[in-house]
Amino acid sequence: MNFFNKLPFETIKREILIKKKSETSEKYGCYPENRSIKELINYGITNLNKPAGPTSHQVSDYVKKILKIEKAGHSGTLDPNVTGVLPIALGRATRIVEYLLKSGKEYVCLMHLHKQVEEEKIKGTFKGLTGKIKQLPPIKSAVKRVLREREIYYIEILGINKQDVLFKIGCQAGTYIRKFVHDFGQKLKTGAHMVQLIRTKVATFTDKDWINLHDIKDAYEFYNGGDETLLKKCILPIEKAIEHLPKIWVFDTTVDSLCHGASLSIPGISKLDSNIKEDDLVVILTLKEELICLGNSLLKSEDILKNDKGIAVRVKKVFMEPNLYPKFKK
């Protein structure tokens, strides 16, 4: 049982390993925090607190209309009456949401038991439903209704008042909390239903710094009036969406070939995170911390560090546009 209320990526200790020191030229690229507001509007992400009522798709559409952009995409559906963290990627950044869809989530749930039972029995039932569980998706769901395994990383009871139980739950992507509550009631032999649900975490997006639709609308009005301060606080660089993944930083001379889909060779690496495993999904960044692409690691961190030749990462999806950095000349 995870007693520290941490999602899997938060339990991995990483340090940056230097393979070969290098400086980055100010002539190329741009530090994410220095991007213009126009760039962020079309290549950024918001940490939105979804209101109760509209669907996740409708909320995403509201953001698109407020900012007057062509595309916006959310990172995992919340039921209309469920509120909470709903990262929404903007413009060219929409392709990043699939990597948030697969990340761990955290919720705070109010459950009502159909009969009053002892607290110790409630605690014991929670303990029995922590770890790997089997779950059949509800009848109304976007996935095929077959029994599947999901992992509950942690559960913390926040309060018990007669038949009402307030708890925090960290779980694998694709876990249905309403179904979890139903199954909890079945296991307890009392019956139970979900009264209220708030999503408090998606990867590194949390309820600590979320914004609402009114914040975005007000910020955009100020922006139209010449003040972009508030809007810059509402829209984060796309790099926020991959903070939970292991990273590799490359030389300026390596960037352009990666933008054209080339695999990453060991000689192009300046530094990397420790604890990278084979086949891990890794982020490849410039030395200015710009997202270039994502790919699957073919080697462990220690093998990348000690070897001078070979392919380290097979590139899967490119985000940076080509020709922002110089082509490598032999």
XYZ file of C-alpha atoms in Angstrom:
330
model
C 0.000 0.000 0.000
C 1.317 3.432 -0.959
C 1.200 5.512 2.238
C 2.768 8.578 0.687
C -0.047 9.505 -1.726
C 2.254 9.500 -4.729
C 1.619 8.475 -8.307
C 4.210 6.073 -9.792
C 6.305 8.764 -11.507
C 6.539 10.652 -8.195
C 8.115 7.657 -6.459
C 11.052 7.395 -8.912
C 14.140 9.304 -7.805
C 16.002 10.807 -10.752
C 19.159 12.854 -11.032
C 20.655 14.481 -14.105
C 23.707 12.633 -15.426
C 26.209 14.641 -17.503
C 27.588 12.771 -20.513
C 29.310 15.726 -22.170
C 29.012 19.351 -21.071
C 27.854 21.800 -23.702
C 26.514 25.323 -24.072
C 23.512 26.286 -26.178
C 23.671 29.166 -28.647
C 21.334 32.112 -28.118
C 21.032 32.334 -31.921
C 18.653 29.376 -32.064
C 15.432 28.350 -30.356
C 13.783 29.968 -27.353
C 13.514 29.142 -23.658
C 9.873 28.042 -23.051
C 9.309 30.755 -20.426
C 10.329 33.389 -22.996
C 7.791 32.405 -25.663
C 5.452 35.153 -26.795
C 1.807 35.018 -25.826
C 0.899 34.427 -29.489
C 3.127 31.336 -29.503
C 1.639 30.079 -26.236
C -1.952 30.490 -27.463
C -1.185 28.143 -30.341
C 1.343 25.899 -28.597
C 0.537 25.797 -24.909
C -1.608 24.069 -22.316
C -3.989 25.213 -19.577
C -4.646 23.574 -16.197
C -8.408 23.987 -16.167
C -10.798 23.290 -13.301
C -13.724 21.783 -15.192
C -17.115 23.008 -13.907
C -20.083 20.705 -13.289
C -22.609 20.545 -16.134
C -20.880 20.625 -19.517
C -19.025 17.668 -21.010
C -15.219 17.712 -21.237
C -15.548 18.194 -25.004
C -17.821 21.211 -24.514
C -15.382 22.778 -22.024
C -12.541 22.261 -24.491
C -14.686 23.914 -27.166
C -15.368 26.890 -24.853
C -11.614 27.411 -24.422
C -11.129 27.221 -28.190
C -13.786 29.889 -28.774
C -12.511 32.186 -26.007
C -8.967 32.124 -27.410
C -10.166 32.149 -31.044
C -8.023 29.185 -32.080
C -8.781 26.323 -34.457
C -7.908 23.396 -32.188
C -8.020 22.487 -28.497
C -7.972 19.040 -26.936
C -8.555 17.730 -23.412
C -6.557 15.082 -21.575
C -9.196 12.602 -20.463
C -12.962 12.724 -20.197
C -14.693 13.682 -16.977
C -18.427 12.982 -16.629
C -20.566 16.144 -16.957
C -21.240 16.377 -13.198
C -17.633 15.656 -12.233
C -15.357 18.661 -11.665
C -11.626 19.165 -11.395
C -8.312 19.056 -13.207
C -8.756 18.941 -16.992
C -5.598 19.970 -18.857
C -6.505 21.428 -22.254
C -3.855 21.628 -24.965
C -4.028 24.441 -27.490
C -3.381 24.559 -31.232
C -0.303 22.566 -32.259
C 0.053 21.260 -28.708
C -3.067 19.056 -28.945
C -0.977 16.035 -29.950
C 0.537 15.960 -26.457
C -2.728 14.990 -24.714
C -2.397 11.276 -25.523
C 0.602 11.138 -23.190
C -1.461 12.659 -20.381
C -4.323 10.233 -21.048
C -2.055 7.372 -19.967
C -0.720 9.081 -16.847
C -1.886 8.437 -13.285
C -4.830 10.374 -11.846
C -5.952 11.429 -8.368
C -9.520 12.084 -7.191
C -11.366 13.145 -4.046
C -14.642 11.260 -3.774
C -17.674 11.476 -1.497
C -19.271 8.030 -1.195
C -22.573 7.233 0.487
C -22.982 3.770 2.004
C -26.510 2.352 1.985
C -26.099 1.076 5.552
C -23.987 2.301 8.433
C -21.005 0.070 9.272
C -18.014 0.185 11.621
C -15.068 2.349 10.570
C -12.652 -0.586 10.862
C -14.678 -2.542 8.324
C -14.582 0.433 5.929
C -10.805 0.733 6.340
C -10.346 -3.004 5.789
C -12.419 -2.916 2.602
C -10.350 -0.012 1.232
C -7.182 -1.965 1.978
C -8.543 -4.945 0.068
C -9.231 -2.753 -2.971
C -5.745 -1.198 -3.086
C -3.178 -2.526 -5.567
C -4.207 -4.517 -8.661
C -7.972 -4.847 -9.014
C -10.320 -6.225 -11.678
C -12.885 -3.779 -13.014
C -15.693 -4.085 -15.520
C -16.297 -0.666 -17.164
C -19.818 0.724 -16.666
C -22.487 0.169 -19.337
C -22.202 3.806 -20.455
C -18.475 4.065 -21.220
C -16.216 4.849 -24.149
C -14.384 1.518 -23.983
C -15.266 -2.104 -24.702
C -17.078 -3.619 -21.726
C -14.704 -6.410 -20.750
C -13.142 -7.198 -17.384
C -9.747 -5.495 -17.129
C -7.018 -4.979 -14.571
C -6.354 -1.563 -13.091
C -4.083 -0.442 -10.268
C -5.105 1.609 -7.236
C -1.890 3.284 -6.049
C -3.166 4.731 -2.791
C -6.301 5.539 -0.802
C -6.562 8.008 2.053
C -9.725 8.321 4.129
C -10.348 12.035 4.715
C -13.446 11.679 6.857
C -16.320 9.410 7.855
C -19.675 10.814 8.955
C -22.199 8.028 9.571
C -22.861 6.637 6.050
C -20.827 9.258 4.174
C -17.157 8.527 3.424
C -14.805 11.141 1.959
C -11.614 9.689 0.503
C -8.697 10.486 -1.797
C -7.666 7.910 -4.398
C -4.662 7.716 -6.738
C -5.162 5.320 -9.623
C -4.086 4.113 -13.035
C -5.519 5.851 -16.087
C -8.813 4.298 -17.156
C -10.043 3.519 -13.646
C -13.751 4.265 -13.211
C -14.297 5.734 -9.734
C -18.092 5.452 -9.904
C -17.650 1.725 -10.603
C -15.018 1.485 -7.854
C -17.571 2.895 -5.389
C -20.239 0.448 -6.594
C -17.826 -2.476 -6.210
C -16.836 -1.182 -2.761
C -20.499 -1.330 -1.691
C -20.810 -4.848 -3.079
C -17.692 -6.006 -1.222
C -18.926 -4.382 1.998
C -22.370 -5.990 1.399
C -24.114 -2.694 2.081
C -24.343 -1.111 -1.346
C -22.847 2.321 -2.089
C -23.025 5.124 -4.618
C -20.907 8.105 -5.563
C -22.274 11.475 -4.418
C -19.533 13.813 -5.675
C -16.188 13.492 -7.446
C -13.370 15.986 -8.009
C -10.217 15.191 -9.986
C -7.277 16.740 -8.148
C -4.295 15.533 -10.182
C -3.346 14.512 -13.737
C 0.403 13.803 -13.906
C 1.971 17.089 -12.637
C -1.224 19.154 -13.107
C -2.933 19.612 -9.721
C -5.693 21.500 -7.943
C -3.052 23.770 -6.365
C -2.790 26.021 -9.425
C -5.795 25.319 -11.607
C -7.782 28.089 -13.311
C -11.404 28.312 -14.461
C -13.126 29.394 -17.661
C -13.829 32.874 -16.254
C -10.094 33.333 -15.576
C -9.279 32.562 -19.213
C -12.054 34.797 -20.535
C -11.044 37.721 -18.311
C -7.352 37.236 -19.123
C -8.096 37.223 -22.858
C -10.068 40.479 -22.544
C -7.106 42.091 -20.765
C -4.825 40.735 -23.516
C -7.005 42.386 -26.171
C -6.629 45.576 -24.168
C -2.854 45.340 -24.324
C -2.071 43.567 -21.030
C -0.901 39.967 -21.512
C 0.190 39.367 -17.874
C -2.868 37.395 -16.779
C -3.087 35.311 -19.959
C 0.560 34.294 -19.602
C -0.317 32.960 -16.155
C -3.251 30.997 -17.610
C -1.360 29.342 -20.474
C 1.654 27.177 -19.719
C 4.327 26.009 -22.182
C 3.695 22.580 -23.725
C 6.689 21.278 -21.742
C 4.516 21.270 -18.597
C 2.680 18.277 -20.062
C 5.783 16.053 -20.103
C 7.320 16.939 -16.720
C 6.398 13.486 -15.389
C 8.448 11.630 -18.030
C 12.209 10.842 -18.015
C 14.298 13.223 -20.124
C 17.343 13.370 -22.398
C 18.983 16.663 -23.458
C 20.808 16.944 -26.793
C 23.371 19.265 -28.404
C 22.200 22.116 -30.623
C 23.721 20.286 -33.600
C 21.541 17.225 -32.950
C 18.192 19.021 -32.869
C 17.398 19.420 -36.585
C 17.903 15.760 -37.506
C 15.474 14.776 -34.731
C 12.953 17.289 -36.095
C 13.074 15.296 -39.340
C 12.321 12.038 -37.508
C 15.832 10.593 -37.150
C 16.559 8.280 -34.224
C 18.719 9.667 -31.437
C 22.299 8.380 -31.463
C 24.422 8.364 -28.318
C 26.975 10.941 -29.670
C 24.164 13.544 -29.821
C 23.433 13.370 -26.085
C 24.685 15.978 -23.619
C 22.890 14.823 -20.446
C 20.120 12.516 -19.291
C 17.983 11.466 -16.355
C 19.009 8.497 -14.255
C 16.738 5.451 -13.934
C 15.752 5.313 -17.602
C 14.860 1.723 -18.480
C 14.726 -0.034 -21.842
C 11.520 0.780 -23.744
C 10.673 3.700 -21.425
C 8.847 6.568 -23.089
C 11.367 9.434 -22.897
C 11.291 13.138 -23.698
C 14.067 14.631 -25.824
C 14.796 18.285 -25.077
C 17.132 20.995 -26.283
C 19.563 22.517 -23.803
C 17.041 25.380 -23.551
C 14.477 22.844 -22.227
C 12.382 22.938 -25.438
C 10.426 19.818 -26.338
C 11.775 18.288 -29.537
C 10.168 14.861 -29.604
C 9.215 11.745 -27.670
C 10.466 8.226 -28.252
C 11.188 4.829 -26.763
C 14.525 4.261 -25.096
C 16.519 1.345 -26.485
C 19.035 1.467 -23.634
C 19.190 2.010 -19.885
C 20.662 5.242 -18.488
C 23.903 3.553 -17.424
C 24.403 2.034 -20.907
C 23.875 5.402 -22.602
C 26.354 6.944 -20.179
C 29.143 4.409 -20.731
C 28.813 3.828 -24.509
C 30.021 6.157 -27.261
C 28.141 4.631 -30.193
C 24.726 3.226 -30.996
C 21.084 4.281 -31.073
C 19.703 5.421 -27.722
C 16.110 6.378 -28.608
C 13.787 5.480 -31.440
C 11.771 8.652 -32.116
C 7.999 8.195 -31.973
C 6.455 11.662 -32.304
C 8.075 14.988 -33.263
C 6.767 18.289 -31.896
C 9.416 20.865 -32.803
C 9.265 22.320 -36.287
C 12.403 21.782 -38.433
C 14.957 24.449 -39.364
C 14.842 26.242 -35.990
C 18.318 24.895 -35.255
C 21.232 24.565 -37.708
C 21.798 21.416 -39.727
C 24.778 19.374 -38.574
C 27.725 19.574 -40.948
C 30.351 16.852 -40.847
